[in-house]
Coordinates of C-alpha atoms in Angstrom, one line a residue:
Chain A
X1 CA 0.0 0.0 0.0
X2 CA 1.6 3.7 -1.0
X3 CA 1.8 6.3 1.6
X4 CA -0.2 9.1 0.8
X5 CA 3.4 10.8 0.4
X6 CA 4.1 8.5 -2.4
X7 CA 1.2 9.2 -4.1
X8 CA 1.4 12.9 -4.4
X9 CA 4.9 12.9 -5.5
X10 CA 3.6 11.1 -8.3
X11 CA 0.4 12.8 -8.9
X12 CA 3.2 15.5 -9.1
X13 CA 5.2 14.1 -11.6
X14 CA 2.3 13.3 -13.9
X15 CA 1.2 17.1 -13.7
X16 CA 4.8 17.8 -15.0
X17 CA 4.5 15.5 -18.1
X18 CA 0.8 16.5 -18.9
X19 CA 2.0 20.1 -18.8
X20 CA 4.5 19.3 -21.5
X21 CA 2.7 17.0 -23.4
X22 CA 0.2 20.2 -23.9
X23 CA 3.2 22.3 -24.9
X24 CA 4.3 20.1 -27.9
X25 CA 0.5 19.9 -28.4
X26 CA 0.2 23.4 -28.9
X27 CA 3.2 23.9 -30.9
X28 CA 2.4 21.1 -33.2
X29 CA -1.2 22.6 -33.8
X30 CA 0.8 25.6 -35.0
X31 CA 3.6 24.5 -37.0
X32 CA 0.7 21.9 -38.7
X33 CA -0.8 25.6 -40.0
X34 CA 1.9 27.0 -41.2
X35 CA 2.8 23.8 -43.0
X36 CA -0.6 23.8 -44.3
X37 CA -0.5 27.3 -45.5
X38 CA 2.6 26.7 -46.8
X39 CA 1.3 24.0 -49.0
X40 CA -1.6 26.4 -50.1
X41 CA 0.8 29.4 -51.3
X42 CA 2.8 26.8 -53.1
X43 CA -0.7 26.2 -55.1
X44 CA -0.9 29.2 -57.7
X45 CA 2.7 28.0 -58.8
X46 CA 1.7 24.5 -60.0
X47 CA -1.6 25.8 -61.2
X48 CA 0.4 27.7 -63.3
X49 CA 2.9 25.4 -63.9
X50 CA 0.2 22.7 -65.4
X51 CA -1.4 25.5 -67.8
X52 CA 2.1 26.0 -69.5
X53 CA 2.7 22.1 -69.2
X54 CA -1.3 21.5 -71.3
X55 CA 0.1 23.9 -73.5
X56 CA 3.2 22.5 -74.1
X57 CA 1.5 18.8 -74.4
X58 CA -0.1 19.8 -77.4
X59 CA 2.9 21.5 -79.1
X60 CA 6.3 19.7 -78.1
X61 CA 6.3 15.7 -78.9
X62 CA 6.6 14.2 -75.8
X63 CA 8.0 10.8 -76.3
X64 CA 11.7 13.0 -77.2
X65 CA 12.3 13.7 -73.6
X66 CA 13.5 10.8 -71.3
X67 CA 12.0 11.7 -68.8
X68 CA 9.0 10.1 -69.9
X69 CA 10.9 6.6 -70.4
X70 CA 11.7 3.8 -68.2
X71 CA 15.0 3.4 -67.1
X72 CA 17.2 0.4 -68.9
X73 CA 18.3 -1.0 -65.3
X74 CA 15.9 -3.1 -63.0
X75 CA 16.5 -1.1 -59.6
X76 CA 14.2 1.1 -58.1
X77 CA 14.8 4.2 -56.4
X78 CA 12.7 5.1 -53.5
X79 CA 12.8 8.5 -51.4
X80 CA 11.1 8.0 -48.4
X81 CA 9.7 11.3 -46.4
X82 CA 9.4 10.6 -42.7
X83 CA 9.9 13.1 -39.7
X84 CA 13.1 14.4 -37.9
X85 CA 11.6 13.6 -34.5
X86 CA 9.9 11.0 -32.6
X87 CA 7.1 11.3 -30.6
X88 CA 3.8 11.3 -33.3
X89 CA 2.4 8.4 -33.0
X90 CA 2.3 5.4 -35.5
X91 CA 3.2 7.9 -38.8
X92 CA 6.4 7.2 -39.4
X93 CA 6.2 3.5 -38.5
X94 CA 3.0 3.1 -40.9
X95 CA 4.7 4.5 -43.7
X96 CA 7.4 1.9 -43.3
X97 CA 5.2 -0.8 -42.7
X98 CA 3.9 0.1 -46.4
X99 CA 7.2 0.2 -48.2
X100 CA 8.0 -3.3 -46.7
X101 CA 4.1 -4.7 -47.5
X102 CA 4.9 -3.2 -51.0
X103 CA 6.4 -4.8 -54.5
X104 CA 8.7 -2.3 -55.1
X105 CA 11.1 -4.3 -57.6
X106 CA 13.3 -6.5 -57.3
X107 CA 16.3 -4.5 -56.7
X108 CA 15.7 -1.3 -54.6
X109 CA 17.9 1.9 -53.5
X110 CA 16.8 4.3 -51.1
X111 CA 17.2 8.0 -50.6
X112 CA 15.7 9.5 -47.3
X113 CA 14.7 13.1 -45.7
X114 CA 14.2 12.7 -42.3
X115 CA 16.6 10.8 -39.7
X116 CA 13.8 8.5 -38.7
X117 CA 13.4 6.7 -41.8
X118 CA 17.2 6.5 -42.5
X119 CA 17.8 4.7 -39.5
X120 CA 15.1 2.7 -39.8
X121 CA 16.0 1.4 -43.2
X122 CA 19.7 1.1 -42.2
X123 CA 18.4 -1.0 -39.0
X124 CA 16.6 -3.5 -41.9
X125 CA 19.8 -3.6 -43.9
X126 CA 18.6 -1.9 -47.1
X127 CA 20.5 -0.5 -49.2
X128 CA 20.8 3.6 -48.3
X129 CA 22.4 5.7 -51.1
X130 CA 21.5 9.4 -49.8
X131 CA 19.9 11.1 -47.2
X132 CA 19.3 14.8 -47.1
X133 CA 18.5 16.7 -43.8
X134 CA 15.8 19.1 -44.4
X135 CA 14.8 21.9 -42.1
X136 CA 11.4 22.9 -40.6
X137 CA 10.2 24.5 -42.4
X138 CA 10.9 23.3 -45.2
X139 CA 12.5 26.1 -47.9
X140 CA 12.3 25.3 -51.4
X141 CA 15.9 26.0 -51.6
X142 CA 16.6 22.7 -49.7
X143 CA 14.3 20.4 -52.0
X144 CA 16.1 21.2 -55.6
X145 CA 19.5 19.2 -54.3
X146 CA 17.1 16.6 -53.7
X147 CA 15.2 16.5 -56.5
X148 CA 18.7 17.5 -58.8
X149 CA 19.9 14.1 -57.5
X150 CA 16.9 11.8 -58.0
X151 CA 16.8 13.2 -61.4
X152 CA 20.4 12.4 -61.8
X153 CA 20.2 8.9 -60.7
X154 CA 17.7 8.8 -62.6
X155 CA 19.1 9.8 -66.2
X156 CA 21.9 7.3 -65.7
X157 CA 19.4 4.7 -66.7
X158 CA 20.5 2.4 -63.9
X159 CA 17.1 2.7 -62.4
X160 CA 13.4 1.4 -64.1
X161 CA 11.5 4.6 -62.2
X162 CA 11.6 6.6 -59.0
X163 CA 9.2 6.3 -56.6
X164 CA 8.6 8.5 -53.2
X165 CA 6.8 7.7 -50.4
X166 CA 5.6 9.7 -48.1
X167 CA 2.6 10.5 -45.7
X168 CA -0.2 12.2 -47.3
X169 CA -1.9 14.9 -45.5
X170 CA -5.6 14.6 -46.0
X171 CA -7.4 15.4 -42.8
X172 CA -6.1 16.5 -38.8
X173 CA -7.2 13.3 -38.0
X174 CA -6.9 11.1 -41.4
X175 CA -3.1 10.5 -42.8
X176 CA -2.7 7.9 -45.5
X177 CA 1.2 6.7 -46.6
X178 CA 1.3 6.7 -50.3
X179 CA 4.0 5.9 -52.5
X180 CA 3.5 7.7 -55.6
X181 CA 5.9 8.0 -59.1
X182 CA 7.9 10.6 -59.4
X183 CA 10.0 9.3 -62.7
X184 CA 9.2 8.6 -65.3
X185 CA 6.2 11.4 -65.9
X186 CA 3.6 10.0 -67.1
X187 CA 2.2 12.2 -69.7
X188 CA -1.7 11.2 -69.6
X189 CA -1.7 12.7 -66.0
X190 CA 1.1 15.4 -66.7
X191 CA -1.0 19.1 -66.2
X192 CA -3.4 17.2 -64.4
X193 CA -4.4 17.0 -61.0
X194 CA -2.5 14.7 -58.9
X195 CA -3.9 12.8 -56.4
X196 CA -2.7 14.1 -53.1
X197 CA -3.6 17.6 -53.9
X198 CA -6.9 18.6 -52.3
X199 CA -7.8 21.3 -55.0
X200 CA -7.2 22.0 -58.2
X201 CA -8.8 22.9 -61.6
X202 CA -8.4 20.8 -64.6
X203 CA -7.0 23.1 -67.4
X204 CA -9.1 23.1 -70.7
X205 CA -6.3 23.2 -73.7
X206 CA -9.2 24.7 -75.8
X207 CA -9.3 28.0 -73.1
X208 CA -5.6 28.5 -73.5
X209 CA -4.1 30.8 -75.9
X210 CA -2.0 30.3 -79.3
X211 CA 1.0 30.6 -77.2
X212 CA 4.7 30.9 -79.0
X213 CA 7.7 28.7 -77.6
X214 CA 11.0 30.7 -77.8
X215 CA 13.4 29.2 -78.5
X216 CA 11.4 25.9 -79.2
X217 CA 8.7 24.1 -77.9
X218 CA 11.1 20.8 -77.1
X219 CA 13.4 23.3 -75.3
X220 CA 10.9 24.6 -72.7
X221 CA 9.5 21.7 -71.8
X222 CA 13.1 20.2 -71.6
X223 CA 13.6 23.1 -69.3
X224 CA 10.2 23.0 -67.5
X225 CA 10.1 19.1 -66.4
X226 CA 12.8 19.3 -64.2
X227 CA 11.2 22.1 -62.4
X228 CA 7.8 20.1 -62.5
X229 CA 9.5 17.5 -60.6
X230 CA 11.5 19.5 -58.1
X231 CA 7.6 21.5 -57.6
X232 CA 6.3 18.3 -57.6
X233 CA 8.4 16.8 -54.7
X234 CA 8.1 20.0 -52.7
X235 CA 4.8 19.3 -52.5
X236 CA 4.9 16.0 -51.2
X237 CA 7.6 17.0 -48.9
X238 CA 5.2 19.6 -47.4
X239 CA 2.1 17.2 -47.6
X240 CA 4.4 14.7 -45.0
X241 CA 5.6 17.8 -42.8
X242 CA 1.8 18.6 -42.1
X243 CA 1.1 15.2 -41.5
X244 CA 4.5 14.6 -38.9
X245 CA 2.9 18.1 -37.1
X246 CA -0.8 17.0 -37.5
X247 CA 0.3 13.2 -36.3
X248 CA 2.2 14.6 -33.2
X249 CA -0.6 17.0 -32.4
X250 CA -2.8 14.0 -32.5
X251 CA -0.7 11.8 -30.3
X252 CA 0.2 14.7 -27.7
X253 CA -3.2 15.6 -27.3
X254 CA -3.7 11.7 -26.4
X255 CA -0.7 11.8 -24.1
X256 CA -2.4 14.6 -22.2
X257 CA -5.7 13.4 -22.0
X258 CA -4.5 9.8 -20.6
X259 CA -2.0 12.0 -18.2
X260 CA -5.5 14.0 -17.0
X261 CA -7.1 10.6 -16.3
X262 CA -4.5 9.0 -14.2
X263 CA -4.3 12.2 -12.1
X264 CA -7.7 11.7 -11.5
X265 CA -7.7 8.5 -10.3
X266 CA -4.6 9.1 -8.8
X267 CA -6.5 11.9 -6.5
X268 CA -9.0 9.4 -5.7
X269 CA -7.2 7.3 -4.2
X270 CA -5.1 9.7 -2.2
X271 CA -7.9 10.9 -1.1
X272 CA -9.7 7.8 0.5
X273 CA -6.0 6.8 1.8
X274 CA -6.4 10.3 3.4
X275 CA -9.9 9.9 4.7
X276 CA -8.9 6.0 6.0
X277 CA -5.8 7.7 7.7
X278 CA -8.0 10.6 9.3
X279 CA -11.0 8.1 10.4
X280 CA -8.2 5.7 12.3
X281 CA -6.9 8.5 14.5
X282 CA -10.1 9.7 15.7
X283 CA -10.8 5.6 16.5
X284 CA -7.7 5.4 18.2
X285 CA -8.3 9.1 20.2
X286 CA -11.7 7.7 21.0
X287 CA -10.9 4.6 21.9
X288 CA -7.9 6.0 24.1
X289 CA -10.7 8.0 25.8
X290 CA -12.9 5.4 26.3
X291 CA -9.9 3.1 28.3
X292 CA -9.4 6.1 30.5
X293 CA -13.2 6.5 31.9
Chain B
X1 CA -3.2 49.7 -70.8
X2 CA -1.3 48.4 -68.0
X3 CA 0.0 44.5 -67.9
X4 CA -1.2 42.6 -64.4
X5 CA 2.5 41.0 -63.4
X6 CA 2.6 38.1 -61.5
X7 CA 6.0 36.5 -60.2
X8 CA 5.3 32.9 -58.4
X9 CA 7.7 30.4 -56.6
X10 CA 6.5 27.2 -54.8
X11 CA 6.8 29.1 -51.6
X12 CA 4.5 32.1 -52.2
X13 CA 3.2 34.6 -54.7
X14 CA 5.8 37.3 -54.7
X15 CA 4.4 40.2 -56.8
X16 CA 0.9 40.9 -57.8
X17 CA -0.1 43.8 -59.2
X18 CA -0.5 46.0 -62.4
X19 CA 2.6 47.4 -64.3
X20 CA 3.6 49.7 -67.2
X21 CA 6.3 47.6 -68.7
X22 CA 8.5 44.2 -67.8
X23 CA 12.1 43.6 -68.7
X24 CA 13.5 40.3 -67.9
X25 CA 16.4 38.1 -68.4
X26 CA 15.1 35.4 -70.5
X27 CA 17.6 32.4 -71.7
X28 CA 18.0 34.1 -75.4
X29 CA 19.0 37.1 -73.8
X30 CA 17.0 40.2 -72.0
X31 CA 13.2 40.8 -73.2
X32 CA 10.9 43.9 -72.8
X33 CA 7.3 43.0 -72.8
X34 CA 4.9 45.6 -73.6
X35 CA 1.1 45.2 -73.0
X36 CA -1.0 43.2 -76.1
X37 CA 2.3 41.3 -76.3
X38 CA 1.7 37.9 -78.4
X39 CA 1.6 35.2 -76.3
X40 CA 4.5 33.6 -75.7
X41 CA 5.8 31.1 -73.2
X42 CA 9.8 30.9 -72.9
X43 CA 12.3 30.0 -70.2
X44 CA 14.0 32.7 -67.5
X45 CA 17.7 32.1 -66.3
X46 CA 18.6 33.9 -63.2
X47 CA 19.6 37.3 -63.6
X48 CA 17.7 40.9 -62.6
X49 CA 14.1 41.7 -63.6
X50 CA 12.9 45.5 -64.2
X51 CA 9.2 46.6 -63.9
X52 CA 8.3 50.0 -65.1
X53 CA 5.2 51.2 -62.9
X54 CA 4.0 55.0 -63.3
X55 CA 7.0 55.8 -64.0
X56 CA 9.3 54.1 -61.6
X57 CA 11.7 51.7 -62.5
X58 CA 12.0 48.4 -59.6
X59 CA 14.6 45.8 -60.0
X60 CA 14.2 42.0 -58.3
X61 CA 16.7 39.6 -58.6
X62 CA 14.9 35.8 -60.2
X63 CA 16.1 33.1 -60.5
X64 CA 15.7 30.2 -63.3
X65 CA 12.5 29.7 -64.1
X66 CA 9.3 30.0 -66.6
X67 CA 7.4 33.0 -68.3
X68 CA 3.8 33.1 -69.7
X69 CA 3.3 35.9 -71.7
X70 CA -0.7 36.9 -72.9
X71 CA -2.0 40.5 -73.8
X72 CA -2.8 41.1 -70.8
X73 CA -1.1 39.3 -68.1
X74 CA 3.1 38.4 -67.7
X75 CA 3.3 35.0 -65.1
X76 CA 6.7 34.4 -63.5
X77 CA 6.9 31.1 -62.4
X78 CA 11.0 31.3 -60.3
X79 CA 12.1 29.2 -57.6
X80 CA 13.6 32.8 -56.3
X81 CA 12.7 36.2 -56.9
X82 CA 13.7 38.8 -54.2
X83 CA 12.9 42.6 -54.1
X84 CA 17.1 44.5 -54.9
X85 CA 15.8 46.5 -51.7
X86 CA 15.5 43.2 -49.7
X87 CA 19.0 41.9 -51.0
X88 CA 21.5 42.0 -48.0
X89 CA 24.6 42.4 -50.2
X90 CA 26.9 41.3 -47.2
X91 CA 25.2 37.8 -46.6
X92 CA 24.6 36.8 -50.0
X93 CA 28.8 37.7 -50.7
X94 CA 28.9 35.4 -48.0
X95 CA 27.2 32.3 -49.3
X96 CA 28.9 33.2 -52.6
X97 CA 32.4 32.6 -50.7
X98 CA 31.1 29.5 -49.3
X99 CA 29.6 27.9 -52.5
X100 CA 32.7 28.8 -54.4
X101 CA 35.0 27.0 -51.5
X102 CA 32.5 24.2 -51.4
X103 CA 32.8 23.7 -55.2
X104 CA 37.0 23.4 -55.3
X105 CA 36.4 20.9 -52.4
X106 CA 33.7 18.8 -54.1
X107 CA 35.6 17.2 -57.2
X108 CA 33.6 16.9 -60.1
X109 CA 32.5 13.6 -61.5
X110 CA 32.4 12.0 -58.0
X111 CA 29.4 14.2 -56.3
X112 CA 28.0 15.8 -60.0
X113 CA 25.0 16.5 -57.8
X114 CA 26.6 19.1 -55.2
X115 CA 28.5 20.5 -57.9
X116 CA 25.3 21.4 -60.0
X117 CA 23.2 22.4 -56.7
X118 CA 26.4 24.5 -55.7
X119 CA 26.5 26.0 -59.3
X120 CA 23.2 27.0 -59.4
X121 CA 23.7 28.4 -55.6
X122 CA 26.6 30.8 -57.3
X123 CA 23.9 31.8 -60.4
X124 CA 21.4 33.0 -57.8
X125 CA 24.0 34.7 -55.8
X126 CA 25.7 36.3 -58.5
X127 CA 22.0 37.4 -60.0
X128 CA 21.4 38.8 -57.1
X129 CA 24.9 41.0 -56.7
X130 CA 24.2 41.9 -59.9
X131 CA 20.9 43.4 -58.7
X132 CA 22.1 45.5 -56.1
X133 CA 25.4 46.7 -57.3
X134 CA 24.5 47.7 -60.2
X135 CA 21.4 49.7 -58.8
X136 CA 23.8 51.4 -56.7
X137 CA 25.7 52.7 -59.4
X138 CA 22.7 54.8 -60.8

């Protein structure tokens, strides 16, 4: 049986964690905006982006750029987007459990942002070929090296396609891990909406202008696929940073809750130990008094 | 008849607003659009950008990037575009330093990546010296 004293040092302690718990709560409902919002101003640039890319569909031939082929090799390259930090929940964990559950190929490189899923993968012995640290938040400025590289690897031909997975962001409470293609492009979808965007209108080539290509058509879009994918992977980037911050939020909010429960039953219980302590001294007092009569 | 000007990078919408008259840095050398411009769609490389509105002249540094000309409208699509007046000369001289160290570190043909994300780290630098030194000069 605890003393009382033992009990309120812990009903202490708990306090202490619950109060932090709500911190990281907080600051995760926060940083989950800004990621959010960050992901919304990014918008207007691949709307954009996808008018001039419908425009281009119709004037450049397509099948000239290799981007749009398969690799020669049999690998696969996969860039997996987990979080920095522990503490949310089952995210980064369900995302792996998907990459493992998956047929990938039969040969398979990975590339990682985020320290979680590199050490992950390196505990499972895959094979690791990059891993880029990426701040919070995430600057565009960090995601070109990134997407430079994958589309390096990829243009050596030693790899069939690239592939990212990551978590997609589609409500607070709802993440899904995808793995989507990122190489080759595949030109039915290309200017289209892609599928972890929440909203986005179709462009109608018939709406869009008789537009000139200087200095060719096959020059700008060899010059704008390489931005579509580097856009294209900041996007995804930002859709698993909202769900890391949304995910934590999620799970803190849990910790707190459960921490607000035990101190409850935690007081309970002190205070019936209290009231059992207080009710044997006044037997023993009256019992005392009752010898002496 | 003024042009509405809009510069875009994956981060945020930069500029949005009417102007007179847009001179960029386009890959076939520098182009003034005027308003009822054909449309035209052509490729940017990282250099200064002038817009002409009522009369004054602004410069920004851009970087690489994407242009959508119509009559009416000019789209910059950049993955940098920073106002000369927001350029602080003395940090980006710094990150010029320490991308041209970084690049006679990195040897090339071993880590062809770095190299190309450090060259391009130069182009946006130098773009953006460009920008303010030479606005100084006026």
């Amino acid at each position: 049986m605890p003393s009382t004293r033992d009990i309120r040092r812990r009903i202490k302690s708990i306090k202490n964690t619950a109060q932090i718990t709500k911190a990281m709560q907080l600051v995760a409902a926060a940083k989950m905006k800004k990621a959010q919002d960050q992901a919304a101003n990014g918008r207007s640039y691949a709307e954009l982006m996808n008018k001039i890319l419908v425009a281009l569909k119709g004037s450049a031939e397509e099948g000239s750029h290799p981007y749009f082929a398969e690799g020669k090799g049999n690998r696969t390259l996969v860039l997996v987007i987990t979080s920095d930090k522990g503490l949310c929940g089952a995210l980064n964990t369900n995302l792996l459990r998907k990459l493992v559950n998956t047929d990938l190929g039969p040969e398979v490189d990975f590339v990682t942002i985020g320290r979680k899923g590199a050490s992950s993968l390196a505990r499972l012995k895959k094979s690791l070929k990059a891993d880029f640290p990426i701040k919070d938040p995430a600057a565009y400025s960090m995601i070109r090296p990134v997407g430079q590289f994958l589309q390096d690897q990829f243009l050596t031909g030693e790899y069939r396609k690239v592939l990212v997975a990551f978590n997609n962001f589609i409500n607070t409470v709802t993440l899904e891990p995808a793995i989507e293609q990122l190489l080759p492009v595949n030109p039915v979808t290309l200017g289209g909406k892609r599928d972890f965007e929440e909203t986005h209108t179709e462009v109608d080539p018939a709406s869009l202008p008789d537009y000139e290509f200087e200095p060719s058509a096959n020059e700008v879009f060899a010059a704008v696929l390489p931005q579509y994918v580097n856009g294209t992977l900041y996007q995804m980037v930002l859709e698993g940073r909202a769900s890391e911050h949304s995910s934590r939020m999620v799970a803190m909010k849990n910790a707190t809750d459960n921490a607000k429960q035990i101190i409850k039953d935690l007081t309970l219980e002190y205070n019936k130990l209290r009231q059992a302590a207080i009710t044997n001294e006044l037997l023993e007092i009256t019992t005392a008094k009752m010898a002496l009569e | 008849m003024p042009i509405q000007l809009e510069i875009v990078t994956p981060e945020a919408r930069i500029y949005s607003d009417e102007v007179d008259s847009v001179v960029l840095p386009g890959t076939e050398g520098e182009m003034g659009i005027l308003p009822a411009h054909a449309p035209l769609v052509t490729t940017l490389k990282p250099g200064e950008l002038r817009l002409m509105k009522s009369g004054k002249e602004t410069s920004m540094a851009v970087g690489e990037g994407l242009v959508e000309v119509t009559g009416t409208t000019t789209r910059i699509l950049t993955d940098m575009a920073i106002h000369a007046d927001d350029i602080d000369e003395k940090a980006v001289d710094e990150a010029l330093a320490r991308a041209k160290s970084a690049l006679e570190t990195l040897k090339p043909g071993e880590n062809d990546e770095e190299v190309a994300a450090t060259m391009a780290a130069i182009q946006r630098a130098t773009a953006q010296l460009h920008v303010k030194r030479r606005r100084r000069t006026i």
